[in-house]
PDB file of C-alpha atoms in Angstrom:
ATOM      1  CA  PRO K  15     180.690   0.634 -79.006  1.00  0.00           C
ATOM      2  CA  ALA K  16     180.705   4.421 -79.390  1.00  0.00           C
ATOM      3  CA  ARG K  17     184.474   4.522 -79.638  1.00  0.00           C
ATOM      4  CA  PRO K  18     187.111   1.931 -80.548  1.00  0.00           C
ATOM      5  CA  SER K  19     188.975   0.272 -77.704  1.00  0.00           C
ATOM      6  CA  LEU K  20     192.737   0.552 -77.360  1.00  0.00           C
ATOM      7  CA  VAL K  21     193.219  -3.014 -78.591  1.00  0.00           C
ATOM      8  CA  THR K  22     190.952  -2.416 -81.581  1.00  0.00           C
ATOM      9  CA  LYS K  23     192.809   0.762 -82.515  1.00  0.00           C
ATOM     10  CA  LEU K  24     196.184  -0.962 -82.326  1.00  0.00           C
ATOM     11  CA  VAL K  25     195.010  -3.980 -84.333  1.00  0.00           C
ATOM     12  CA  ILE K  26     193.602  -1.765 -87.090  1.00  0.00           C
ATOM     13  CA  ALA K  27     196.669   0.483 -87.094  1.00  0.00           C
ATOM     14  CA  TRP K  28     199.156  -2.403 -87.236  1.00  0.00           C
ATOM     15  CA  ALA K  29     197.137  -4.118 -89.980  1.00  0.00           C
ATOM     16  CA  VAL K  30     197.138  -0.935 -92.068  1.00  0.00           C
ATOM     17  CA  ALA K  31     200.865  -0.451 -91.414  1.00  0.00           C
ATOM     18  CA  ALA K  32     201.651  -4.053 -92.428  1.00  0.00           C
ATOM     19  CA  LEU K  33     199.606  -3.699 -95.608  1.00  0.00           C
ATOM     20  CA  HIS K  34     201.360  -0.435 -96.397  1.00  0.00           C
ATOM     21  CA  VAL K  35     204.852  -1.887 -95.913  1.00  0.00           C
ATOM     22  CA  ALA K  36     204.043  -4.970 -98.018  1.00  0.00           C
ATOM     23  CA  SER K  37     202.442  -2.973-100.832  1.00  0.00           C
ATOM     24  CA  TYR K  38     205.288  -0.433-100.776  1.00  0.00           C
ATOM     25  CA  HIS K  39     207.855  -3.134-101.471  1.00  0.00           C
ATOM     26  CA  VAL K  40     205.717  -4.665-104.213  1.00  0.00           C
ATOM     27  CA  VAL K  41     205.447  -1.283-105.910  1.00  0.00           C
ATOM     28  CA  ALA K  42     209.198  -0.740-105.517  1.00  0.00           C
ATOM     29  CA  SER K  43     209.804  -3.882-107.554  1.00  0.00           C
ATOM     30  CA  LEU K  44     207.368  -2.695-110.238  1.00  0.00           C
ATOM     31  CA  SER K  45     208.897   0.756-110.755  1.00  0.00           C
ATOM     32  CA  LEU K  46     209.620   1.326-114.411  1.00  0.00           C
ATOM     33  CA  ARG K  47     213.032   2.384-115.693  1.00  0.00           C
ATOM     34  CA  PRO K  48     214.869   4.629-116.224  1.00  0.00           C
ATOM     35  CA  GLU K  49     214.676   6.202-112.792  1.00  0.00           C
ATOM     36  CA  ARG K  50     214.821   9.987-112.528  1.00  0.00           C
ATOM     37  CA  ASP K  51     217.413  11.975-110.616  1.00  0.00           C
ATOM     38  CA  PHE K  52     216.096  15.162-108.980  1.00  0.00           C
ATOM     39  CA  MET K  53     219.407  16.250-107.470  1.00  0.00           C
ATOM     40  CA  THR K  54     219.846  20.030-107.248  1.00  0.00           C
ATOM     41  CA  SER K  55     222.563  22.293-105.884  1.00  0.00           C
ATOM     42  CA  LEU K  56     220.429  22.728-102.755  1.00  0.00           C
ATOM     43  CA  ASP K  57     220.326  18.956-102.224  1.00  0.00           C
ATOM     44  CA  GLU K  58     224.101  18.818-102.598  1.00  0.00           C
ATOM     45  CA  ARG K  59     224.566  21.532 -99.954  1.00  0.00           C
ATOM     46  CA  ILE K  60     222.446  19.702 -97.372  1.00  0.00           C
ATOM     47  CA  PRO K  61     224.858  17.760 -95.118  1.00  0.00           C
ATOM     48  CA  PHE K  62     224.692  14.028 -94.597  1.00  0.00           C
ATOM     49  CA  LEU K  63     223.972  13.590 -90.879  1.00  0.00           C
ATOM     50  CA  PRO K  64     223.734   9.866 -90.049  1.00  0.00           C
ATOM     51  CA  TRP K  65     222.519  10.504 -86.478  1.00  0.00           C
ATOM     52  CA  THR K  66     219.292  11.992 -87.837  1.00  0.00           C
ATOM     53  CA  VAL K  67     218.207   8.481 -88.813  1.00  0.00           C
ATOM     54  CA  TRP K  68     216.849   8.358 -85.231  1.00  0.00           C
ATOM     55  CA  LEU K  69     214.485  11.162 -86.231  1.00  0.00           C
ATOM     56  CA  TYR K  70     213.712   9.597 -89.596  1.00  0.00           C
ATOM     57  CA  MET K  71     212.406   6.163 -88.601  1.00  0.00           C
ATOM     58  CA  PRO K  72     212.006   5.728 -84.801  1.00  0.00           C
ATOM     59  CA  LEU K  73     210.348   9.137 -84.380  1.00  0.00           C
ATOM     60  CA  TRP K  74     207.924   8.360 -87.214  1.00  0.00           C
ATOM     61  CA  ILE K  75     206.965   5.103 -85.472  1.00  0.00           C
ATOM     62  CA  VAL K  76     206.352   6.959 -82.202  1.00  0.00           C
ATOM     63  CA  PHE K  77     204.409   9.641 -84.081  1.00  0.00           C
ATOM     64  CA  PHE K  78     202.215   6.978 -85.700  1.00  0.00           C
ATOM     65  CA  HIS K  79     201.297   5.471 -82.341  1.00  0.00           C
ATOM     66  CA  VAL K  80     200.594   8.875 -80.777  1.00  0.00           C
ATOM     67  CA  VAL K  81     198.054   9.477 -83.540  1.00  0.00           C
ATOM     68  CA  VAL K  82     196.509   6.038 -83.034  1.00  0.00           C
ATOM     69  CA  LEU K  83     196.205   6.519 -79.278  1.00  0.00           C
ATOM     70  CA  SER K  84     194.680   9.986 -79.716  1.00  0.00           C
ATOM     71  CA  VAL K  85     191.814   8.746 -81.896  1.00  0.00           C
ATOM     72  CA  GLN K  86     188.594   8.904 -79.897  1.00  0.00           C
ATOM     73  CA  SER K  87     185.879   7.877 -82.372  1.00  0.00           C
ATOM     74  CA  TRP K  88     185.227   5.426 -85.175  1.00  0.00           C
ATOM     75  CA  ALA K  89     184.750   8.325 -87.601  1.00  0.00           C
ATOM     76  CA  ALA K  90     188.184   9.712 -86.762  1.00  0.00           C
ATOM     77  CA  MET K  91     189.744   6.252 -87.064  1.00  0.00           C
ATOM     78  CA  LEU K  92     188.181   5.689 -90.491  1.00  0.00           C
ATOM     79  CA  ARG K  93     189.320   9.110 -91.700  1.00  0.00           C
ATOM     80  CA  CYS K  94     192.894   8.384 -90.593  1.00  0.00           C
ATOM     81  CA  VAL K  95     192.831   5.016 -92.354  1.00  0.00           C
ATOM     82  CA  ALA K  96     191.366   6.621 -95.472  1.00  0.00           C
ATOM     83  CA  SER K  97     194.102   9.267 -95.429  1.00  0.00           C
ATOM     84  CA  VAL K  98     196.869   6.651 -95.227  1.00  0.00           C
ATOM     85  CA  VAL K  99     195.352   4.444 -97.932  1.00  0.00           C
ATOM     86  CA  LEU K 100     194.628   7.304-100.329  1.00  0.00           C
ATOM     87  CA  ALA K 101     198.065   8.900 -99.879  1.00  0.00           C
ATOM     88  CA  SER K 102     199.720   5.540-100.475  1.00  0.00           C
ATOM     89  CA  VAL K 103     197.692   4.721-103.594  1.00  0.00           C
ATOM     90  CA  LEU K 104     198.327   8.136-105.159  1.00  0.00           C
ATOM     91  CA  ALA K 105     202.043   7.943-104.361  1.00  0.00           C
ATOM     92  CA  TYR K 106     202.266   4.398-105.746  1.00  0.00           C
ATOM     93  CA  ALA K 107     200.864   5.566-109.057  1.00  0.00           C
ATOM     94  CA  VAL K 108     203.621   8.171-109.295  1.00  0.00           C
ATOM     95  CA  PHE K 109     206.273   5.657-108.207  1.00  0.00           C
ATOM     96  CA  VAL K 110     205.340   3.295-111.031  1.00  0.00           C
ATOM     97  CA  LEU K 111     204.776   5.870-113.768  1.00  0.00           C
ATOM     98  CA  PHE K 112     207.526   8.343-112.861  1.00  0.00           C
ATOM     99  CA  PRO K 113     210.142   6.395-110.874  1.00  0.00           C
ATOM    100  CA  SER K 114     213.028   8.198-109.242  1.00  0.00           C
ATOM    101  CA  SER K 115     215.973   7.128-107.107  1.00  0.00           C
ATOM    102  CA  TYR K 116     218.443   8.691-104.689  1.00  0.00           C
ATOM    103  CA  PRO K 117     222.183   7.837-104.809  1.00  0.00           C
ATOM    104  CA  ARG K 118     223.290   6.406-101.483  1.00  0.00           C
ATOM    105  CA  PRO K 119     226.120   8.321 -99.760  1.00  0.00           C
ATOM    106  CA  GLU K 120     229.160   6.544 -98.400  1.00  0.00           C
ATOM    107  CA  LEU K 121     228.824   5.459 -94.792  1.00  0.00           C
ATOM    108  CA  PHE K 122     232.240   5.951 -93.199  1.00  0.00           C
ATOM    109  CA  SER K 123     231.644   3.380 -90.468  1.00  0.00           C
ATOM    110  CA  ASP K 124     229.286   0.428 -90.084  1.00  0.00           C
ATOM    111  CA  ASP K 125     229.961   0.161 -86.361  1.00  0.00           C
ATOM    112  CA  GLY K 126     227.745   1.535 -83.601  1.00  0.00           C
ATOM    113  CA  PRO K 127     223.957   1.717 -83.162  1.00  0.00           C
ATOM    114  CA  THR K 128     223.498   4.709 -85.465  1.00  0.00           C
ATOM    115  CA  SER K 129     225.352   3.104 -88.360  1.00  0.00           C
ATOM    116  CA  ARG K 130     223.565  -0.202 -87.851  1.00  0.00           C
ATOM    117  CA  LEU K 131     220.173   1.495 -87.784  1.00  0.00           C
ATOM    118  CA  LEU K 132     220.988   3.464 -90.921  1.00  0.00           C
ATOM    119  CA  LEU K 133     222.114   0.313 -92.733  1.00  0.00           C
ATOM    120  CA  LEU K 134     218.880  -1.381 -91.643  1.00  0.00           C
ATOM    121  CA  VAL K 135     216.805   1.529 -92.947  1.00  0.00           C
ATOM    122  CA  TRP K 136     218.680   1.459 -96.239  1.00  0.00           C
ATOM    123  CA  ALA K 137     218.132  -2.287 -96.511  1.00  0.00           C
ATOM    124  CA  VAL K 138     214.403  -2.006 -95.844  1.00  0.00           C
ATOM    125  CA  ASP K 139     213.691   1.306 -97.578  1.00  0.00           C
ATOM    126  CA  ARG K 140     215.011   1.087-101.115  1.00  0.00           C
ATOM    127  CA  PRO K 141     216.624   4.123-102.776  1.00  0.00           C
ATOM    128  CA  ASN K 142     213.848   4.292-105.372  1.00  0.00           C
ATOM    129  CA  ASN K 143     210.264   5.481-104.860  1.00  0.00           C
ATOM    130  CA  THR K 144     211.459   8.909-103.748  1.00  0.00           C
ATOM    131  CA  PHE K 145     208.863  11.286-105.247  1.00  0.00           C
ATOM    132  CA  PRO K 146     206.606  12.126-103.518  1.00  0.00           C
ATOM    133  CA  SER K 147     207.961  11.255-100.094  1.00  0.00           C
ATOM    134  CA  LEU K 148     205.513   9.161 -98.091  1.00  0.00           C
ATOM    135  CA  HIS K 149     207.693   9.821 -95.047  1.00  0.00           C
ATOM    136  CA  VAL K 150     206.435  13.386 -95.430  1.00  0.00           C
ATOM    137  CA  ALA K 151     202.938  12.794 -96.791  1.00  0.00           C
ATOM    138  CA  LEU K 152     201.767  10.283 -94.189  1.00  0.00           C
ATOM    139  CA  PRO K 153     202.774  12.188 -91.013  1.00  0.00           C
ATOM    140  CA  PHE K 154     201.256  15.401 -92.329  1.00  0.00           C
ATOM    141  CA  ALA K 155     198.094  13.660 -93.558  1.00  0.00           C
ATOM    142  CA  LEU K 156     197.620  12.114 -90.105  1.00  0.00           C
ATOM    143  CA  ALA K 157     198.444  15.376 -88.327  1.00  0.00           C
ATOM    144  CA  LEU K 158     195.904  17.249 -90.448  1.00  0.00           C
ATOM    145  CA  ALA K 159     193.324  14.544 -89.753  1.00  0.00           C
ATOM    146  CA  CYS K 160     193.867  14.998 -86.016  1.00  0.00           C
ATOM    147  CA  LEU K 161     193.660  18.760 -86.469  1.00  0.00           C
ATOM    148  CA  GLU K 162     190.023  18.381 -87.514  1.00  0.00           C
ATOM    149  CA  ASP K 163     189.091  16.696 -84.219  1.00  0.00           C
ATOM    150  CA  ASP K 164     191.522  18.227 -81.740  1.00  0.00           C
ATOM    151  CA  ARG K 165     192.992  21.583 -82.756  1.00  0.00           C
ATOM    152  CA  ARG K 166     195.568  21.698 -79.998  1.00  0.00           C
ATOM    153  CA  LEU K 167     196.882  18.166 -80.570  1.00  0.00           C
ATOM    154  CA  GLY K 168     196.697  18.581 -84.335  1.00  0.00           C
ATOM    155  CA  ARG K 169     198.803  21.758 -84.313  1.00  0.00           C
ATOM    156  CA  TRP K 170     201.392  20.040 -82.125  1.00  0.00           C
ATOM    157  CA  LEU K 171     201.511  17.033 -84.463  1.00  0.00           C
ATOM    158  CA  VAL K 172     201.951  19.268 -87.516  1.00  0.00           C
ATOM    159  CA  TRP K 173     205.068  20.747 -85.940  1.00  0.00           C
ATOM    160  CA  VAL K 174     206.359  17.318 -84.926  1.00  0.00           C
ATOM    161  CA  ALA K 175     205.763  16.029 -88.475  1.00  0.00           C
ATOM    162  CA  LEU K 176     208.322  18.548 -89.685  1.00  0.00           C
ATOM    163  CA  VAL K 177     211.110  16.694 -87.882  1.00  0.00           C
ATOM    164  CA  PRO K 178     211.056  13.354 -89.779  1.00  0.00           C
ATOM    165  CA  SER K 179     210.302  15.315 -92.944  1.00  0.00           C
ATOM    166  CA  LEU K 180     213.534  17.297 -92.622  1.00  0.00           C
ATOM    167  CA  ALA K 181     215.392  14.159 -91.559  1.00  0.00           C
ATOM    168  CA  THR K 182     214.573  12.598 -94.942  1.00  0.00           C
ATOM    169  CA  LEU K 183     216.995  15.161 -96.387  1.00  0.00           C
ATOM    170  CA  THR K 184     219.840  14.728 -93.882  1.00  0.00           C
ATOM    171  CA  VAL K 185     219.844  10.916 -94.088  1.00  0.00           C
ATOM    172  CA  LYS K 186     219.975  11.370 -97.867  1.00  0.00           C
ATOM    173  CA  GLN K 187     216.835   9.366 -98.492  1.00  0.00           C
ATOM    174  CA  HIS K 188     214.938  12.081-100.371  1.00  0.00           C
ATOM    175  CA  TYR K 189     215.402  15.150-102.534  1.00  0.00           C
ATOM    176  CA  VAL K 190     214.026  18.575-101.611  1.00  0.00           C
ATOM    177  CA  VAL K 191     211.389  18.220-104.330  1.00  0.00           C
ATOM    178  CA  ASP K 192     210.289  14.921-102.741  1.00  0.00           C
ATOM    179  CA  VAL K 193     209.572  16.727 -99.467  1.00  0.00           C
ATOM    180  CA  ILE K 194     207.593  19.425-101.251  1.00  0.00           C
ATOM    181  CA  GLY K 195     205.692  16.769-103.185  1.00  0.00           C
ATOM    182  CA  GLY K 196     204.933  14.862 -99.999  1.00  0.00           C
ATOM    183  CA  GLY K 197     203.530  17.973 -98.331  1.00  0.00           C
ATOM    184  CA  ALA K 198     201.390  18.729-101.388  1.00  0.00           C
ATOM    185  CA  LEU K 199     200.115  15.138-101.427  1.00  0.00           C
ATOM    186  CA  ALA K 200     199.083  15.420 -97.772  1.00  0.00           C
ATOM    187  CA  LEU K 201     197.042  18.545 -98.569  1.00  0.00           C
ATOM    188  CA  VAL K 202     195.382  16.882-101.573  1.00  0.00           C
ATOM    189  CA  VAL K 203     194.476  13.825 -99.511  1.00  0.00           C
ATOM    190  CA  HIS K 204     193.129  15.978 -96.706  1.00  0.00           C
ATOM    191  CA  ALA K 205     190.979  17.947 -99.143  1.00  0.00           C
ATOM    192  CA  ILE K 206     189.523  14.705-100.516  1.00  0.00           C
ATOM    193  CA  VAL K 207     188.888  13.007 -97.178  1.00  0.00           C
ATOM    194  CA  PHE K 208     187.577  16.078 -95.332  1.00  0.00           C
ATOM    195  CA  PRO K 209     184.768  17.952 -97.166  1.00  0.00           C
ATOM    196  CA  ALA K 210     184.787  20.709 -94.517  1.00  0.00           C
ATOM    197  CA  PHE K 211     188.404  21.479 -95.395  1.00  0.00           C
ATOM    198  CA  ARG K 212     187.463  21.753 -99.075  1.00  0.00           C
ATOM    199  CA  ALA K 213     184.725  24.222 -98.175  1.00  0.00           C
ATOM    200  CA  ARG K 214     187.143  26.326 -96.104  1.00  0.00           C
ATOM    201  CA  LEU K 215     189.706  26.169 -98.902  1.00  0.00           C
ATOM    202  CA  ARG K 216     187.179  27.324-101.507  1.00  0.00           C
ATOM    203  CA  GLY K 217     186.125  30.153 -99.206  1.00  0.00           C
ATOM    204  CA  SER K 218     189.727  31.267 -98.734  1.00  0.00           C
ATOM    205  CA  VAL K 219     190.427  31.186-102.470  1.00  0.00           C
ATOM    206  CA  ALA K 220     187.216  33.068-103.241  1.00  0.00           C
ATOM    207  CA  GLY K 221     188.083  35.671-100.613  1.00  0.00           C
ATOM    208  CA  ALA K 222     191.585  36.120-101.993  1.00  0.00           C
ATOM    209  CA  LEU K 223     190.293  36.502-105.553  1.00  0.00           C
ATOM    210  CA  SER K 224     187.676  38.987-104.420  1.00  0.00           C
ATOM    211  CA  ALA K 225     190.251  41.051-102.548  1.00  0.00           C
ATOM    212  CA  ALA K 226     192.538  41.066-105.598  1.00  0.00           C
ATOM    213  CA  ARG K 227     189.882  42.622-107.818  1.00  0.00           C
TER     214      ARG K 227
END
């Protein structure tokens, strides 16, 4: 068929997601020691806001499915899959070679849906493998992929991707440098997967250098 069906898109997306989750936990167990601590004064000033866990995990799941449902061609689907796989592989290499961890804050109460969700996230998402943040890299890589096919939707998704990215800081899952690293990884992946973006990037750099002379 000219375009993947809804069922096909969901099957591919869930298979990729399952592979990512499984491989992420394998890599987490392989991380070398000692783990690095990237805590800065800025990280210490960012408040711990447990309620933002609803923006950290559930919103990312919704975001993922919005991207999947918006895909209209096999080429777009393959580029999204390639973006996720490449971002994950590059991040895994850093996780193993340069492991880092984030100290868990004290949760004042383990009662209520927010506390239970946060404890679940902490149980599933280990405090290591922080740099670069895949919770930042993957949403932005997917948003940028959509931007190539649908400018309006892509711009909207880029803005939405900011929300779980900032939530990584307020649930104390990532350092500021992890967020920056995740954004940089998304751009690198996009430049590799999308040749047209590389051409535009080279043109922009050449124009800036020419104007500076």
